PDB file of C-alpha atoms in Angstrom:
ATOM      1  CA  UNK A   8      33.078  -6.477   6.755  1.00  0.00           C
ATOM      2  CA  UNK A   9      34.901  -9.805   6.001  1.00  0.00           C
ATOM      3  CA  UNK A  10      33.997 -13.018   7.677  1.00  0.00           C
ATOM      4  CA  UNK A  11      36.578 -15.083   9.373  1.00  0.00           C
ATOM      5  CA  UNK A  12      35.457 -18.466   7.751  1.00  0.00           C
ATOM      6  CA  UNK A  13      37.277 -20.703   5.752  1.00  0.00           C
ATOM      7  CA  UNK A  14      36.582 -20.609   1.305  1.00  0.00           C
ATOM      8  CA  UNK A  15      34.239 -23.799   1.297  1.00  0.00           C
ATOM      9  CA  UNK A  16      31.934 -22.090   3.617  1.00  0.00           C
ATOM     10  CA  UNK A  17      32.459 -18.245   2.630  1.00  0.00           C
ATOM     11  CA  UNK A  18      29.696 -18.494  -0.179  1.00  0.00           C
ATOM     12  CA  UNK A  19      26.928 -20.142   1.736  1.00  0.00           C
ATOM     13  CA  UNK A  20      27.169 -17.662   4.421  1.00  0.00           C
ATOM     14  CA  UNK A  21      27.277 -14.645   1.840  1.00  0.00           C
ATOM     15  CA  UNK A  22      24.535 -15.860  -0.063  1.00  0.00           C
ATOM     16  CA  UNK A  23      22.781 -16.262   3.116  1.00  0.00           C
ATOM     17  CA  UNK A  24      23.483 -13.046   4.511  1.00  0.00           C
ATOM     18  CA  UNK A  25      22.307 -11.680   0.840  1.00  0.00           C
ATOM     19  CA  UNK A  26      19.370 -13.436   1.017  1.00  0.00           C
ATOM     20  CA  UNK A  27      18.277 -11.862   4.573  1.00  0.00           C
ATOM     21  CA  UNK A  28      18.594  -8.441   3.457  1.00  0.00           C
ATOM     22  CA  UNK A  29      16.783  -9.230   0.524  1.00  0.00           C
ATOM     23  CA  UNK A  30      14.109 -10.850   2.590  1.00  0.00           C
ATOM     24  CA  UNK A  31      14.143  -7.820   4.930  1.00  0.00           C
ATOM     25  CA  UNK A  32      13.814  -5.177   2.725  1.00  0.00           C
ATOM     26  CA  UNK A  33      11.050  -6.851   0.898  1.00  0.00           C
ATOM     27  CA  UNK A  34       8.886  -7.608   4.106  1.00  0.00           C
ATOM     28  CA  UNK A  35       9.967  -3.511   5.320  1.00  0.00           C
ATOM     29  CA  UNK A  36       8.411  -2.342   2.083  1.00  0.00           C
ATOM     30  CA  UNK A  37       5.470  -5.265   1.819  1.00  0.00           C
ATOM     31  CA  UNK A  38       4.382  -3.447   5.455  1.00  0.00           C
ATOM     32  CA  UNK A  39       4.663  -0.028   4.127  1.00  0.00           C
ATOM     33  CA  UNK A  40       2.622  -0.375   0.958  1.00  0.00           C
ATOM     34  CA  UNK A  41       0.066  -2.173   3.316  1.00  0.00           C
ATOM     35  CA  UNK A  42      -0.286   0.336   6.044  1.00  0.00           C
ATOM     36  CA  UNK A  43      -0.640   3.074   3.152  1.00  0.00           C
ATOM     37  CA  UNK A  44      -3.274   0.937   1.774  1.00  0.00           C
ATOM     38  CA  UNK A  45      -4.799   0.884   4.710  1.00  0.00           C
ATOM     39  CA  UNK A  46      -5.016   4.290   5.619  1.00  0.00           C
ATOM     40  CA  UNK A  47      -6.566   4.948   2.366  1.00  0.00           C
ATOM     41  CA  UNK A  48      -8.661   2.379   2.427  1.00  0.00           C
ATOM     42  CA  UNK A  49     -10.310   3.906   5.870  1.00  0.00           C
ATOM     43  CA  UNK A  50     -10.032   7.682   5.026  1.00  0.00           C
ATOM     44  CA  UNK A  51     -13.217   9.804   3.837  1.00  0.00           C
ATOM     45  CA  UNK A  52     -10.716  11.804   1.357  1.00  0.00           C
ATOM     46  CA  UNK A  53     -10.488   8.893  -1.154  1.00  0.00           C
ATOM     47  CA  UNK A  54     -14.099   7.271  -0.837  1.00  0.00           C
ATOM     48  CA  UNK A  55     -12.593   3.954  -1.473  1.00  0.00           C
ATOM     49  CA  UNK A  56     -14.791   2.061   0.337  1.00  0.00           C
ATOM     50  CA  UNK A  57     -12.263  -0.057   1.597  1.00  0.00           C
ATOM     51  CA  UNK A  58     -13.208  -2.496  -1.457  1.00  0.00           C
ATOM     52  CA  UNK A  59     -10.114  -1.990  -3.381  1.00  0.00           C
ATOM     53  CA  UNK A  60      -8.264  -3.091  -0.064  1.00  0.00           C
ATOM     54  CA  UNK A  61      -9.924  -5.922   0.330  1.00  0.00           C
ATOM     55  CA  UNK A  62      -9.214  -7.141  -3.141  1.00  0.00           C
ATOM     56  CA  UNK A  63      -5.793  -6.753  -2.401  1.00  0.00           C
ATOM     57  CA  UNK A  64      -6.019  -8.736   0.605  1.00  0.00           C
ATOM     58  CA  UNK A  65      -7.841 -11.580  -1.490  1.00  0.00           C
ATOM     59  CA  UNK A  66      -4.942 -11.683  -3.519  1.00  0.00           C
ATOM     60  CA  UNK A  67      -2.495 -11.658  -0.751  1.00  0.00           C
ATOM     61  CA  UNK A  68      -4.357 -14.474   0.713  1.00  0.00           C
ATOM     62  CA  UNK A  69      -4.757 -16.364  -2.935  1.00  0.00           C
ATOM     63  CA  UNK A  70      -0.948 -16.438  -2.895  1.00  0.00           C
ATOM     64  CA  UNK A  71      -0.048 -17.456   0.401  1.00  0.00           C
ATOM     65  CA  UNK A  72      -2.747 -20.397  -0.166  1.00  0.00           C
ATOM     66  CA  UNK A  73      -2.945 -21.336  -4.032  1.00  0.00           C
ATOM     67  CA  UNK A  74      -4.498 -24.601  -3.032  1.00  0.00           C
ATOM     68  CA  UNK A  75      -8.101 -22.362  -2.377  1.00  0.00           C
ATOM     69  CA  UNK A  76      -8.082 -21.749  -6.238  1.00  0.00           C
ATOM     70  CA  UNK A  77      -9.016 -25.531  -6.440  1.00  0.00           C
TER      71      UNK A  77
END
């Protein structure tokens, strides 16, 4: 679907419509991949423990905030 815009803006706005899907698709599957984890993490099946979730959460939290590494 073609934007009505004129060329100086055409590749801002398709880089930025590029970079929301992106954005989406990563934060769809970021969700998924946690709320498997979790389930795991809490089911008697596996016996995880929940220990390897929390690592993973350490590291999600180590990269939102790399100033804690200090």
């Amino acid at each position: 679907m073609a934007l009505a815009v004129d060329s100086g803006s055409t590749p801002v706005l398709y880089f930025y419509n590029c970079l929301l899907n992106e954005t989406s698709i990563w934060l769809s599957w970021t969700m998924v991949m946690v709320w498997t984890l979790d389930a795991l993490a809490t089911s008697n099946f596996l016996h995880f423990e929940g220990t390897w979730y929390i690592n993973f959460h350490m590291l999600l939290q180590l990269e939102q905030h790399p100033t804690h590494l200090n």
